Coordinates of C-alpha atoms and ligand atoms in Angstrom, one line a residue:
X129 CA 0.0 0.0 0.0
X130 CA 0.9 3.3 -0.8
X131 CA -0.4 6.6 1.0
X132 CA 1.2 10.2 0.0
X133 CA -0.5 12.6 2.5
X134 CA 0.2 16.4 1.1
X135 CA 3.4 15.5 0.5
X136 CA 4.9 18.7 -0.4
X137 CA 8.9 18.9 -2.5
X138 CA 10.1 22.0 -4.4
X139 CA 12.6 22.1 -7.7
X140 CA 13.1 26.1 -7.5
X141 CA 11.1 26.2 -11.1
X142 CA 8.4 23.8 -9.9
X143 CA 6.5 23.3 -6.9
X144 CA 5.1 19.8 -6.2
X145 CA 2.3 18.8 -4.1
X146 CA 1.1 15.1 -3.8
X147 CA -2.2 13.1 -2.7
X148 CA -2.2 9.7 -3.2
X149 CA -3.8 6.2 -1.9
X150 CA -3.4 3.1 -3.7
X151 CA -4.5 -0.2 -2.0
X152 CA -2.2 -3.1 -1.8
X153 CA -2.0 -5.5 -4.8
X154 CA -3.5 -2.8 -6.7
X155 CA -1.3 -2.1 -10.0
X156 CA -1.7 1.5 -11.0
X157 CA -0.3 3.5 -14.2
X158 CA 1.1 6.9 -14.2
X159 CA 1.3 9.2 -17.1
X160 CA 2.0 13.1 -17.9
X161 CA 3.6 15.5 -20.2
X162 CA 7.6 15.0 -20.0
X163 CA 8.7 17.3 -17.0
X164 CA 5.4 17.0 -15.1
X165 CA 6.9 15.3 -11.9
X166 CA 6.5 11.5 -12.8
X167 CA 10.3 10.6 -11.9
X168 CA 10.3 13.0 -8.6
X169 CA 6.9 11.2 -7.4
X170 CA 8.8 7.6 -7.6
X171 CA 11.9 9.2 -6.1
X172 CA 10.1 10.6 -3.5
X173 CA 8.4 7.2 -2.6
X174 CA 11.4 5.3 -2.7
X175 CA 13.8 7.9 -0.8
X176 CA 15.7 9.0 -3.1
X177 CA 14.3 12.3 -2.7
X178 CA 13.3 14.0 0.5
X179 CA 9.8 15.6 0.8
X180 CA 9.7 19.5 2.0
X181 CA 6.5 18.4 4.2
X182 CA 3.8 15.9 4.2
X183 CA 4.2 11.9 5.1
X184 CA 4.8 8.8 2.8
X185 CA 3.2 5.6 4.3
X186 CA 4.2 2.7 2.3
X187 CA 2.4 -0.7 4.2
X188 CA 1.4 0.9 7.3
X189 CA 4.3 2.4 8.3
X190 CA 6.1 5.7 8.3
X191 CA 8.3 6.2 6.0
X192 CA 8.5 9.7 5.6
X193 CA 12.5 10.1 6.1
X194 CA 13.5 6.4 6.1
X195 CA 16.5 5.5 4.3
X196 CA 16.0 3.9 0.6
X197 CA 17.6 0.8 1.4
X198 CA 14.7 0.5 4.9
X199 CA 11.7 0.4 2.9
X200 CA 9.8 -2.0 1.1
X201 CA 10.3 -0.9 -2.3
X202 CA 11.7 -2.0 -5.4
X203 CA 12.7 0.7 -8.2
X204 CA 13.7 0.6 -11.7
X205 CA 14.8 3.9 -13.2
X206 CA 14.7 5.0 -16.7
X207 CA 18.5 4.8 -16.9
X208 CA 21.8 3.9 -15.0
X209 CA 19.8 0.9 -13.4
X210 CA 22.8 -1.8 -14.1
X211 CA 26.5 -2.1 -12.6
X212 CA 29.0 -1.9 -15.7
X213 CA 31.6 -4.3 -14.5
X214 CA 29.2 -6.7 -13.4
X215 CA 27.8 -9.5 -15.3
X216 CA 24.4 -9.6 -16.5
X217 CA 24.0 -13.1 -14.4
X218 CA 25.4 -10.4 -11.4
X219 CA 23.5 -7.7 -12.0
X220 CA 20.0 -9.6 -12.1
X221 CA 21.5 -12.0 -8.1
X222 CA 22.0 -8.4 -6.5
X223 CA 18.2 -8.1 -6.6
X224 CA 18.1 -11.1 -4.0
X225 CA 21.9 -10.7 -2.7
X226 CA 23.9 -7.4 -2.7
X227 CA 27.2 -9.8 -1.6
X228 CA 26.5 -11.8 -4.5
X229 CA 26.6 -15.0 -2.4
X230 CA 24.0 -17.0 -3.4
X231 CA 22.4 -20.7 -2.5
X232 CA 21.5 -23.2 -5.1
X233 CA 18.2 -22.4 -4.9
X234 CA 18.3 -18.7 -5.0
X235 CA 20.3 -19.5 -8.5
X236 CA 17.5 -21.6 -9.6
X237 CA 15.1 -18.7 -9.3
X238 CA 17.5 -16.3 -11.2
X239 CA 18.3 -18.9 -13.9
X240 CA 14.3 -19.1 -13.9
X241 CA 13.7 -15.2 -14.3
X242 CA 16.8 -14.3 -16.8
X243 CA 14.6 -17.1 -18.8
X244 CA 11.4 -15.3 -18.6
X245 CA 12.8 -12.3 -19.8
X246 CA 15.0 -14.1 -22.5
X247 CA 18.3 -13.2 -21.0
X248 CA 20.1 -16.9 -21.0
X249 CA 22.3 -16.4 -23.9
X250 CA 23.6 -13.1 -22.3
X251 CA 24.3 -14.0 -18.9
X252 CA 28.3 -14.1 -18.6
X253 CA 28.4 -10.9 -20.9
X254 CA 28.7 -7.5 -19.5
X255 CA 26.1 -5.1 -20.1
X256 CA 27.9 -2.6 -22.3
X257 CA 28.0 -6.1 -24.5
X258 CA 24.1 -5.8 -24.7
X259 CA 21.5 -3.5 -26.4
X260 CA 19.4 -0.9 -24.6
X261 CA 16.2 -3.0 -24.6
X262 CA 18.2 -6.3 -23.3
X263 CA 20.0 -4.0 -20.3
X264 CA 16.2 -3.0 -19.3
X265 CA 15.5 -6.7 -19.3
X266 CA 18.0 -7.0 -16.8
X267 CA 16.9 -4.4 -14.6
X268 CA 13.6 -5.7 -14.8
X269 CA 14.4 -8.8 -14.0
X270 CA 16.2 -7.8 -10.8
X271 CA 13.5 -5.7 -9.7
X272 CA 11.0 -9.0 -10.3
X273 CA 13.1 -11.2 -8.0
X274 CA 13.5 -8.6 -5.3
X275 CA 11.1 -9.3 -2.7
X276 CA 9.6 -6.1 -1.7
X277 CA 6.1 -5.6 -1.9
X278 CA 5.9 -2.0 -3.6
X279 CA 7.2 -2.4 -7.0
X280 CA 7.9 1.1 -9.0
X281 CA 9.1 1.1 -12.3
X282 CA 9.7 4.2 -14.4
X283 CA 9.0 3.4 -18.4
X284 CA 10.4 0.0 -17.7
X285 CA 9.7 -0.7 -21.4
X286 CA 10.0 2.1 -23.4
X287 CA 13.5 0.4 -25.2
X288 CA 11.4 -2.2 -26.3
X289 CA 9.7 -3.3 -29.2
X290 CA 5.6 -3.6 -28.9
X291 CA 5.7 -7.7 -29.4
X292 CA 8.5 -7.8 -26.3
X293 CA 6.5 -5.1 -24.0
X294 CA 3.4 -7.1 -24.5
X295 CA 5.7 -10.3 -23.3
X296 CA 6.9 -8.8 -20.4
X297 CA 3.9 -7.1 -19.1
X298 CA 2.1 -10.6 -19.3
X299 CA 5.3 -11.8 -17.6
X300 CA 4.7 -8.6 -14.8
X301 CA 1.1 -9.0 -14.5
X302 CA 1.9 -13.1 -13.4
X303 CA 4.4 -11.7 -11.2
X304 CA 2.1 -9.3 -9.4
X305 CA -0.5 -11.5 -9.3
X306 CA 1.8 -14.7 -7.5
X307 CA 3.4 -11.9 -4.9
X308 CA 0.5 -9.7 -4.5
X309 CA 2.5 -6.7 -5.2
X310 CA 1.4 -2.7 -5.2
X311 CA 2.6 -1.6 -8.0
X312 CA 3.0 2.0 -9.8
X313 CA 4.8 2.4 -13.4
X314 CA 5.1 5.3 -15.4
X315 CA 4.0 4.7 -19.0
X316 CA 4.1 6.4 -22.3
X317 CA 2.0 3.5 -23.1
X318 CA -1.3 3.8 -21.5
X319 CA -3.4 2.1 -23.8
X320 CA -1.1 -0.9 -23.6
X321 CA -1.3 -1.5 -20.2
X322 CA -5.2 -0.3 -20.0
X323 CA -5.8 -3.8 -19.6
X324 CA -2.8 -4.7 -17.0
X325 CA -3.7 -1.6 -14.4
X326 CA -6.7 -0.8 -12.5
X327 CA -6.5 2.7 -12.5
X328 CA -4.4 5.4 -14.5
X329 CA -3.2 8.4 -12.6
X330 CA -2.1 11.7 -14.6
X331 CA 0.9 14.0 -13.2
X332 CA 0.1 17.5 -14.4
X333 CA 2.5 20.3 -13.1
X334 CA 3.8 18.2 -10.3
X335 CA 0.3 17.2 -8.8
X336 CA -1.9 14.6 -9.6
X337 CA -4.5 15.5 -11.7
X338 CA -7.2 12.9 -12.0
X339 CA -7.8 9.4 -11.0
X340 CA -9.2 7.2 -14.3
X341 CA -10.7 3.8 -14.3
X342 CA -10.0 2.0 -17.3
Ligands
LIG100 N1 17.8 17.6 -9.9 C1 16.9 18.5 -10.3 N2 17.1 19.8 -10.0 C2 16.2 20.8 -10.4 N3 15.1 20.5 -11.1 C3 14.9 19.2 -11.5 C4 15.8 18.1 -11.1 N4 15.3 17.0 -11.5 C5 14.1 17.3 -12.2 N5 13.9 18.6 -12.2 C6 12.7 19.3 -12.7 O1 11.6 18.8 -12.1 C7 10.5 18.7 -13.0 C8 10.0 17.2 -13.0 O2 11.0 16.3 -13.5 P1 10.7 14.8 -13.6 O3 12.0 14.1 -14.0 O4 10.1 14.3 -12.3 O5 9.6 14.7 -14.8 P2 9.0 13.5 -15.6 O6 7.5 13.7 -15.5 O7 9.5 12.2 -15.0 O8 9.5 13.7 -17.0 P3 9.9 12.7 -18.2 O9 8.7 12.1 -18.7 O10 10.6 13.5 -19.2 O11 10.9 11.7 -17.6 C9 11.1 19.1 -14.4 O12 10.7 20.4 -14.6 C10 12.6 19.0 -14.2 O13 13.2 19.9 -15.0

């Protein structure tokens, strides 16, 4: 669960102000005009920026000026996501291991996941070695295997093609659906996930602007 109470944050050029309640398991999209605020909400939310005023409760708790690392979120940027002189096969086991130490098990499941997203081939390689839509792949997949209940993602497919976003949003929507996860993504896409969220939320001039059933 999410729940932004006036959470206030200023750029010098744009005030921001933000409402929001979103129930857990629910899986909610987030557009806007490039520049609106979508990125700063998500920062905000996962700590990466700190709010003026207002509180962020994420699961019932207080996490208005937690560290990032403290709350139960996972977070995919647009960019920068993936560790250059780590392998892709590293870069996808620091979502469940930050020492990289991992049991046979925990392998199985990222063996599992770099399958979903079609990463096998590319595991030894190093991510400079991949395109821009595999390197999301990675991120995404990290993110997937994580296991935090708030799940934010910021275009997490805009480097792909349409047949691969539809395959990984069927391959999201199973994975929200088998961990329950709250989950908010900012889209360029909305009409391609209409069918994925349950609401879309629009970011105007750093507040949000309406609240759309689909
Ligand atoms: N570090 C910063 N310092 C000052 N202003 C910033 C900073 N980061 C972003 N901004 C400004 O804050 C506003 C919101 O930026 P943000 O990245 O949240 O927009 P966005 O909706 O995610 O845009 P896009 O769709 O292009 O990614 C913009 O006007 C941007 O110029």
């Amino acid at each position: 669960m999410i729940n932004l109470r006036q959470l206030e944050f200023n750029y010098k050029q744009m005030p921001m102000q933000f409402d929001l309640q979103i129930r857990t398991g629910e899986k909610v999209a987030l557009i806007g005009a490039s520049g609106a605020g979508k990125s700063t909400l998500l920062n905000l939310i996962a700590g990466f920026e700190q709010p003026d005023s207002g509180q962020i409760w994420l699961n019932g708790e207080n996490h208005s000026h937690s560290q990032p690392h403290l709350r139960p979120v996972s977070i995919l940027f647009q960019e920068n996501n993936l560790f250059n002189h780590l392998s892709v096969e590293q870069n996808i086991i620091l979502g469940l291991q930050p020492n990289l130490n991992i049991n046979a098990e925990q392998r199985q499941a990222v063996l599992h996941i770099a399958d979903k997203v079609g990463l096998t081939p590319y595991l030894s390689r190093l991510p400079e070695q991949l395109s821009g839509g595999q390197k999301q792949r990675i991120a995404l997949a990290r993110c997937m295997l994580r296991d935090k209940p708030i799940l934010l993602l910021d275009e997490p497919f805009s480097a792909l093609d349409t047949a691969l976003r539809q395959e990984m949003l069927q391959l999201l929507a199973q994975i929200c659906r088998d961990k329950n996860l709250t989950l908010l993504m900012v889209t360029h896409q909305p009409q391609e996930v209409g069918h994925f969220v349950d609401h879309t939320l629009t970011v105007d001039h750093g507040t949000l602007i309406n609240n759309q059933v689909l």
